[in-house]
PDB file of C-alpha atoms in Angstrom:
ATOM      1  CA  UNK J 198       0.000   0.000   0.000  1.00  0.00           C
ATOM      2  CA  UNK J 199       1.294   3.421  -0.987  1.00  0.00           C
ATOM      3  CA  UNK J 200       0.510   5.986   1.750  1.00  0.00           C
ATOM      4  CA  UNK J 201       0.719   8.904  -0.722  1.00  0.00           C
ATOM      5  CA  UNK J 202      -2.047   7.379  -2.833  1.00  0.00           C
ATOM      6  CA  UNK J 203      -4.139   6.761   0.271  1.00  0.00           C
ATOM      7  CA  UNK J 204      -3.830  10.420   1.306  1.00  0.00           C
ATOM      8  CA  UNK J 205      -4.514  11.579  -2.268  1.00  0.00           C
ATOM      9  CA  UNK J 206      -7.648   9.438  -2.531  1.00  0.00           C
ATOM     10  CA  UNK J 207      -8.761  10.443   0.957  1.00  0.00           C
ATOM     11  CA  UNK J 208      -8.739  14.153   0.195  1.00  0.00           C
ATOM     12  CA  UNK J 209     -10.437  13.721  -3.194  1.00  0.00           C
ATOM     13  CA  UNK J 210     -13.235  11.681  -1.657  1.00  0.00           C
ATOM     14  CA  UNK J 211     -13.536  13.974   1.367  1.00  0.00           C
ATOM     15  CA  UNK J 212     -13.783  17.019  -0.919  1.00  0.00           C
ATOM     16  CA  UNK J 213     -16.513  15.265  -2.895  1.00  0.00           C
ATOM     17  CA  UNK J 214     -18.521  14.198   0.149  1.00  0.00           C
ATOM     18  CA  UNK J 215     -18.316  17.580   1.891  1.00  0.00           C
ATOM     19  CA  UNK J 216     -19.403  19.285  -1.315  1.00  0.00           C
ATOM     20  CA  UNK J 217     -22.272  16.811  -1.699  1.00  0.00           C
ATOM     21  CA  UNK J 218     -23.327  17.331   1.907  1.00  0.00           C
ATOM     22  CA  UNK J 219     -23.542  21.068   1.378  1.00  0.00           C
ATOM     23  CA  UNK J 220     -25.533  20.846  -1.863  1.00  0.00           C
ATOM     24  CA  UNK J 221     -28.089  18.299  -0.689  1.00  0.00           C
ATOM     25  CA  UNK J 222     -31.394  19.832   0.415  1.00  0.00           C
ATOM     26  CA  UNK J 223     -33.883  22.264  -1.031  1.00  0.00           C
ATOM     27  CA  UNK J 224     -32.019  24.715  -3.246  1.00  0.00           C
ATOM     28  CA  UNK J 225     -33.665  27.862  -1.834  1.00  0.00           C
ATOM     29  CA  UNK J 226     -33.910  26.994   1.861  1.00  0.00           C
ATOM     30  CA  UNK J 227     -30.963  28.598   3.639  1.00  0.00           C
ATOM     31  CA  UNK J 228     -31.066  26.609   6.886  1.00  0.00           C
ATOM     32  CA  UNK J 229     -30.482  23.341   4.952  1.00  0.00           C
ATOM     33  CA  UNK J 230     -27.042  24.560   3.768  1.00  0.00           C
ATOM     34  CA  UNK J 231     -24.535  25.057   6.567  1.00  0.00           C
ATOM     35  CA  UNK J 232     -21.861  27.725   6.252  1.00  0.00           C
ATOM     36  CA  UNK J 233     -19.320  25.587   8.130  1.00  0.00           C
ATOM     37  CA  UNK J 234     -19.787  22.736   5.673  1.00  0.00           C
ATOM     38  CA  UNK J 235     -19.107  25.156   2.816  1.00  0.00           C
ATOM     39  CA  UNK J 236     -15.993  26.353   4.644  1.00  0.00           C
ATOM     40  CA  UNK J 237     -14.820  22.764   5.193  1.00  0.00           C
ATOM     41  CA  UNK J 238     -15.459  21.958   1.523  1.00  0.00           C
ATOM     42  CA  UNK J 239     -13.348  24.945   0.457  1.00  0.00           C
ATOM     43  CA  UNK J 240     -10.444  24.036   2.759  1.00  0.00           C
ATOM     44  CA  UNK J 241     -10.427  20.354   1.767  1.00  0.00           C
ATOM     45  CA  UNK J 242     -10.697  21.244  -1.926  1.00  0.00           C
ATOM     46  CA  UNK J 243      -7.701  23.580  -1.593  1.00  0.00           C
ATOM     47  CA  UNK J 244      -5.701  20.809   0.102  1.00  0.00           C
ATOM     48  CA  UNK J 245      -6.699  18.368  -2.663  1.00  0.00           C
ATOM     49  CA  UNK J 246      -5.587  20.931  -5.248  1.00  0.00           C
ATOM     50  CA  UNK J 247      -2.130  21.239  -3.717  1.00  0.00           C
ATOM     51  CA  UNK J 248      -1.768  17.437  -3.726  1.00  0.00           C
ATOM     52  CA  UNK J 249      -2.431  17.395  -7.479  1.00  0.00           C
ATOM     53  CA  UNK J 250       0.364  19.797  -8.409  1.00  0.00           C
ATOM     54  CA  UNK J 251       3.090  17.157  -8.573  1.00  0.00           C
ATOM     55  CA  UNK J 252       1.524  14.877 -11.189  1.00  0.00           C
ATOM     56  CA  UNK J 253       2.780  15.718 -14.705  1.00  0.00           C
ATOM     57  CA  UNK J 254       0.705  13.181 -16.640  1.00  0.00           C
ATOM     58  CA  UNK J 255      -2.306  14.021 -18.813  1.00  0.00           C
ATOM     59  CA  UNK J 256      -4.639  12.523 -16.216  1.00  0.00           C
ATOM     60  CA  UNK J 257      -2.844  14.548 -13.548  1.00  0.00           C
ATOM     61  CA  UNK J 258      -3.453  17.724 -15.549  1.00  0.00           C
ATOM     62  CA  UNK J 259      -7.146  16.854 -15.785  1.00  0.00           C
ATOM     63  CA  UNK J 260      -7.236  16.165 -12.015  1.00  0.00           C
ATOM     64  CA  UNK J 261      -5.723  19.597 -11.393  1.00  0.00           C
ATOM     65  CA  UNK J 262      -8.131  21.301 -13.790  1.00  0.00           C
ATOM     66  CA  UNK J 263     -11.178  19.743 -12.128  1.00  0.00           C
ATOM     67  CA  UNK J 264      -9.889  20.741  -8.715  1.00  0.00           C
ATOM     68  CA  UNK J 265      -9.240  24.330  -9.802  1.00  0.00           C
ATOM     69  CA  UNK J 266     -12.776  24.540 -11.200  1.00  0.00           C
ATOM     70  CA  UNK J 267     -14.197  23.225  -7.910  1.00  0.00           C
ATOM     71  CA  UNK J 268     -12.100  25.730  -5.935  1.00  0.00           C
ATOM     72  CA  UNK J 269     -13.257  28.622  -8.087  1.00  0.00           C
ATOM     73  CA  UNK J 270     -16.919  27.642  -7.805  1.00  0.00           C
ATOM     74  CA  UNK J 271     -16.776  27.140  -4.015  1.00  0.00           C
ATOM     75  CA  UNK J 272     -14.901  30.379  -3.390  1.00  0.00           C
ATOM     76  CA  UNK J 273     -17.410  32.228  -5.567  1.00  0.00           C
ATOM     77  CA  UNK J 274     -20.247  30.700  -3.514  1.00  0.00           C
ATOM     78  CA  UNK J 275     -18.568  31.913  -0.320  1.00  0.00           C
ATOM     79  CA  UNK J 276     -18.079  35.400  -1.764  1.00  0.00           C
ATOM     80  CA  UNK J 277     -21.749  35.591  -2.765  1.00  0.00           C
ATOM     81  CA  UNK J 278     -22.723  34.463   0.751  1.00  0.00           C
ATOM     82  CA  UNK J 279     -20.449  37.059   2.379  1.00  0.00           C
ATOM     83  CA  UNK J 280     -21.655  39.829   0.060  1.00  0.00           C
ATOM     84  CA  UNK J 281     -25.306  39.033   0.766  1.00  0.00           C
ATOM     85  CA  UNK J 282     -24.807  38.905   4.526  1.00  0.00           C
ATOM     86  CA  UNK J 283     -22.260  41.642   5.219  1.00  0.00           C
ATOM     87  CA  UNK J 284     -21.998  44.033   2.254  1.00  0.00           C
ATOM     88  CA  UNK J 285     -25.419  44.449   0.688  1.00  0.00           C
ATOM     89  CA  UNK J 286     -27.399  43.440   3.775  1.00  0.00           C
ATOM     90  CA  UNK J 287     -29.888  41.500   1.668  1.00  0.00           C
ATOM     91  CA  UNK J 288     -29.391  38.374   3.756  1.00  0.00           C
ATOM     92  CA  UNK J 289     -30.093  34.822   2.758  1.00  0.00           C
ATOM     93  CA  UNK J 290     -33.113  35.238   0.505  1.00  0.00           C
ATOM     94  CA  UNK J 291     -34.274  32.258  -1.566  1.00  0.00           C
ATOM     95  CA  UNK J 292     -32.649  33.832  -4.636  1.00  0.00           C
ATOM     96  CA  UNK J 293     -29.279  34.294  -2.934  1.00  0.00           C
ATOM     97  CA  UNK J 294     -29.418  30.809  -1.446  1.00  0.00           C
ATOM     98  CA  UNK J 295     -30.203  29.335  -4.871  1.00  0.00           C
ATOM     99  CA  UNK J 296     -27.216  31.151  -6.356  1.00  0.00           C
ATOM    100  CA  UNK J 297     -24.869  29.864  -3.619  1.00  0.00           C
ATOM    101  CA  UNK J 298     -26.100  26.280  -3.925  1.00  0.00           C
ATOM    102  CA  UNK J 299     -25.860  26.476  -7.729  1.00  0.00           C
ATOM    103  CA  UNK J 300     -22.196  27.453  -7.507  1.00  0.00           C
ATOM    104  CA  UNK J 301     -21.594  24.617  -5.045  1.00  0.00           C
ATOM    105  CA  UNK J 302     -23.414  22.210  -7.379  1.00  0.00           C
ATOM    106  CA  UNK J 303     -21.035  23.243 -10.160  1.00  0.00           C
ATOM    107  CA  UNK J 304     -18.145  22.406  -7.862  1.00  0.00           C
ATOM    108  CA  UNK J 305     -19.829  19.086  -7.119  1.00  0.00           C
ATOM    109  CA  UNK J 306     -19.888  18.276 -10.842  1.00  0.00           C
ATOM    110  CA  UNK J 307     -16.147  18.974 -11.025  1.00  0.00           C
ATOM    111  CA  UNK J 308     -15.574  16.784  -7.969  1.00  0.00           C
ATOM    112  CA  UNK J 309     -17.574  13.955  -9.566  1.00  0.00           C
ATOM    113  CA  UNK J 310     -15.277  14.107 -12.600  1.00  0.00           C
ATOM    114  CA  UNK J 311     -12.274  13.997 -10.275  1.00  0.00           C
ATOM    115  CA  UNK J 312     -13.612  10.929  -8.455  1.00  0.00           C
ATOM    116  CA  UNK J 313     -14.371   9.182 -11.757  1.00  0.00           C
ATOM    117  CA  UNK J 314     -10.818   9.907 -12.923  1.00  0.00           C
ATOM    118  CA  UNK J 315      -9.448   8.509  -9.671  1.00  0.00           C
ATOM    119  CA  UNK J 316     -11.501   5.328 -10.004  1.00  0.00           C
ATOM    120  CA  UNK J 317     -10.524   4.924 -13.666  1.00  0.00           C
ATOM    121  CA  UNK J 318      -6.870   5.465 -12.843  1.00  0.00           C
ATOM    122  CA  UNK J 319      -7.080   2.940 -10.008  1.00  0.00           C
ATOM    123  CA  UNK J 320      -8.731   0.305 -12.190  1.00  0.00           C
ATOM    124  CA  UNK J 321      -5.997   0.676 -14.843  1.00  0.00           C
ATOM    125  CA  UNK J 322      -3.229   0.225 -12.294  1.00  0.00           C
ATOM    126  CA  UNK J 323      -1.583  -3.180 -12.617  1.00  0.00           C
ATOM    127  CA  UNK J 324       0.239  -4.955  -9.841  1.00  0.00           C
TER     128      UNK J 324
END
């Protein structure tokens, strides 16, 4: 067992599951989407991104691209949340909540691609 691959897979799957946990629920109901889960998803996605920098293969480049897309979408969701709460004072209206969850759902799609790549790469690995 290679501990680096275990850590790599752990962070990819954790990023996916945290992102999924945030997105699940009614899209316009604010109390079903926890801010701390979004924060955890952002932090774990950033860690997963840094782990992908060393791989110079084509699949590694695709892993990095999917992770960067997920980071961008999650950070945008957090910025929209912060702007609605602290800058504009609008608060978490159904429209704002839908926008935040939509950005997080985009990140979820990128994380799904990353998990599929990881599974495909694992299945191709020969002993």
